[in-house]
């Protein structure tokens, strides 16, 4: 098995309750919202373009005819018929730390798989919205062309703990 390195390990800060659940083997996934400010940490950045002062990530996963116009424009919030058309950085491990204190607890956890899903709200319903001038949250993907996506790290065994 490959050993954790800076290149194959993603560092994330989490709350103590989730840290304890992962350590106990109860929590098997770690979720992170993909935002304009964080996508570079999670997604492959091949062929990134710079348009109108913004980095634009081209779709990397599907033929162009299978990708909606918002995705073609590099919008990471495009619903794209429920398929996230970008590829993740294939991290092998997560380095999880509780908070930012110098003497915080840390652990390294194996990543078994990586997937994407539409984020859900408090009632467990997916969050879709119309990406027009007036953003309105809707609960039906037929009425929406955008959503909030999250990356899901499916966790394996704890490799290190301190």
Coordinates of C-alpha atoms in Angstrom, one line a residue:
X1 CA 0.0 0.0 0.0
X2 CA 1.2 3.5 -0.9
X3 CA 2.3 5.6 2.1
X4 CA 0.8 9.0 2.8
X5 CA 2.7 11.9 1.2
X6 CA 2.1 15.6 0.6
X7 CA 1.0 14.8 -3.0
X8 CA -1.5 12.0 -2.2
X9 CA -3.0 13.4 1.0
X10 CA -5.6 16.1 1.5
X11 CA -5.5 18.1 4.7
X12 CA -8.9 19.0 6.2
X13 CA -10.0 20.6 9.5
X14 CA -13.1 19.0 11.1
X15 CA -15.1 19.3 14.3
X16 CA -14.3 17.1 17.3
X17 CA -17.6 15.2 17.1
X18 CA -16.9 14.1 13.5
X19 CA -13.3 13.2 14.3
X20 CA -14.4 11.0 17.1
X21 CA -17.1 9.3 14.9
X22 CA -14.5 8.6 12.2
X23 CA -12.0 7.2 14.8
X24 CA -14.7 4.9 16.2
X25 CA -15.6 3.7 12.7
X26 CA -19.1 5.1 12.8
X27 CA -18.7 7.9 10.2
X28 CA -17.7 6.4 6.8
X29 CA -17.9 9.6 4.6
X30 CA -16.5 13.1 4.7
X31 CA -18.3 15.7 2.7
X32 CA -17.1 19.1 1.3
X33 CA -19.0 21.7 -0.7
X34 CA -17.4 22.5 -4.0
X35 CA -17.3 26.3 -4.2
X36 CA -15.6 28.9 -6.4
X37 CA -13.1 29.4 -3.6
X38 CA -12.3 25.7 -2.9
X39 CA -12.7 23.7 -6.2
X40 CA -8.9 23.8 -6.9
X41 CA -8.3 21.8 -3.8
X42 CA -10.6 19.0 -4.9
X43 CA -10.7 18.9 -8.7
X44 CA -8.2 18.2 -11.5
X45 CA -7.1 21.5 -13.0
X46 CA -6.1 20.3 -16.5
X47 CA -6.6 23.0 -19.2
X48 CA -8.0 25.7 -16.8
X49 CA -8.8 28.8 -18.7
X50 CA -8.9 32.4 -17.5
X51 CA -12.1 34.3 -18.7
X52 CA -13.3 37.7 -17.4
X53 CA -11.0 37.6 -14.4
X54 CA -12.1 34.1 -13.3
X55 CA -10.5 30.7 -13.6
X56 CA -12.8 28.5 -15.7
X57 CA -12.5 24.7 -15.4
X58 CA -13.3 22.9 -18.6
X59 CA -15.4 19.7 -18.4
X60 CA -13.0 16.8 -18.2
X61 CA -15.2 13.7 -17.8
X62 CA -17.7 13.5 -20.7
X63 CA -17.9 14.1 -24.4
X64 CA -19.1 17.7 -25.2
X65 CA -22.5 16.6 -26.4
X66 CA -23.2 15.1 -22.9
X67 CA -22.5 18.4 -21.1
X68 CA -24.9 21.3 -20.6
X69 CA -24.1 24.9 -21.6
X70 CA -23.4 26.0 -18.0
X71 CA -20.9 23.2 -17.6
X72 CA -19.3 24.0 -20.9
X73 CA -18.9 27.6 -19.6
X74 CA -17.0 26.2 -16.6
X75 CA -19.8 26.7 -14.0
X76 CA -19.2 24.2 -11.2
X77 CA -22.8 24.7 -10.0
X78 CA -24.4 23.5 -13.2
X79 CA -26.9 20.7 -12.5
X80 CA -26.0 18.9 -15.8
X81 CA -28.8 16.3 -15.5
X82 CA -27.5 15.2 -12.1
X83 CA -24.0 14.3 -13.3
X84 CA -21.0 16.2 -12.1
X85 CA -18.7 16.5 -15.2
X86 CA -15.4 17.2 -13.6
X87 CA -12.8 14.7 -12.3
X88 CA -11.5 14.7 -8.7
X89 CA -7.9 14.8 -7.6
X90 CA -7.4 11.2 -6.6
X91 CA -6.3 11.6 -3.0
X92 CA -5.4 8.3 -1.3
X93 CA -5.6 9.7 2.2
X94 CA -7.2 12.5 4.3
X95 CA -5.2 14.2 7.0
X96 CA -7.9 15.3 9.4
X97 CA -7.3 17.8 12.2
X98 CA -9.5 19.0 15.0
X99 CA -9.5 22.8 14.8
X100 CA -6.5 25.0 14.4
X101 CA -4.7 24.8 17.8
X102 CA -1.0 23.7 17.8
X103 CA -1.7 20.7 20.0
X104 CA -4.8 19.5 18.1
X105 CA -5.7 15.8 17.5
X106 CA -5.0 14.5 14.0
X107 CA -5.4 11.3 12.1
X108 CA -4.7 10.0 8.6
X109 CA -7.5 8.0 7.0
X110 CA -7.5 6.0 3.9
X111 CA -9.7 7.1 1.0
X112 CA -11.5 4.1 -0.6
X113 CA -13.5 6.1 -3.2
X114 CA -14.5 9.6 -4.2
X115 CA -17.9 10.6 -5.6
X116 CA -20.1 13.7 -6.1
X117 CA -23.6 14.5 -5.1
X118 CA -26.1 17.3 -5.0
X119 CA -26.1 19.0 -1.6
X120 CA -29.2 18.6 0.5
X121 CA -30.8 21.1 2.9
X122 CA -32.0 20.6 6.4
X123 CA -35.1 18.5 5.4
X124 CA -32.9 16.2 3.3
X125 CA -34.1 17.6 0.0
X126 CA -31.6 18.4 -2.8
X127 CA -30.9 22.1 -3.3
X128 CA -31.5 23.3 -6.8
X129 CA -31.8 26.9 -8.1
X130 CA -32.4 28.9 -11.2
X131 CA -29.2 30.5 -12.2
X132 CA -30.9 33.6 -13.5
X133 CA -30.8 37.2 -12.3
X134 CA -33.0 36.3 -9.3
X135 CA -31.7 33.2 -7.7
X136 CA -34.6 31.2 -6.3
X137 CA -34.1 27.9 -4.5
X138 CA -36.4 25.2 -5.9
X139 CA -36.9 21.6 -5.0
X140 CA -37.4 20.3 -8.6
X141 CA -34.4 19.8 -10.9
X142 CA -36.8 20.2 -13.9
X143 CA -37.3 23.9 -12.9
X144 CA -33.6 24.4 -12.2
X145 CA -30.4 24.5 -14.1
X146 CA -28.0 24.8 -11.2
X147 CA -27.3 23.2 -7.8
X148 CA -24.7 23.1 -5.1
X149 CA -22.4 20.1 -5.4
X150 CA -20.3 18.3 -2.8
X151 CA -17.5 15.9 -3.0
X152 CA -17.8 12.7 -0.9
X153 CA -14.7 11.0 0.4
X154 CA -15.5 7.4 1.2
X155 CA -13.3 6.5 4.1
X156 CA -11.3 3.3 4.9
X157 CA -9.2 2.5 7.8
X158 CA -7.4 4.9 10.1
X159 CA -3.7 4.7 9.3
X160 CA -2.3 7.1 11.9
X161 CA -3.7 8.9 15.0
X162 CA -2.2 11.4 17.4

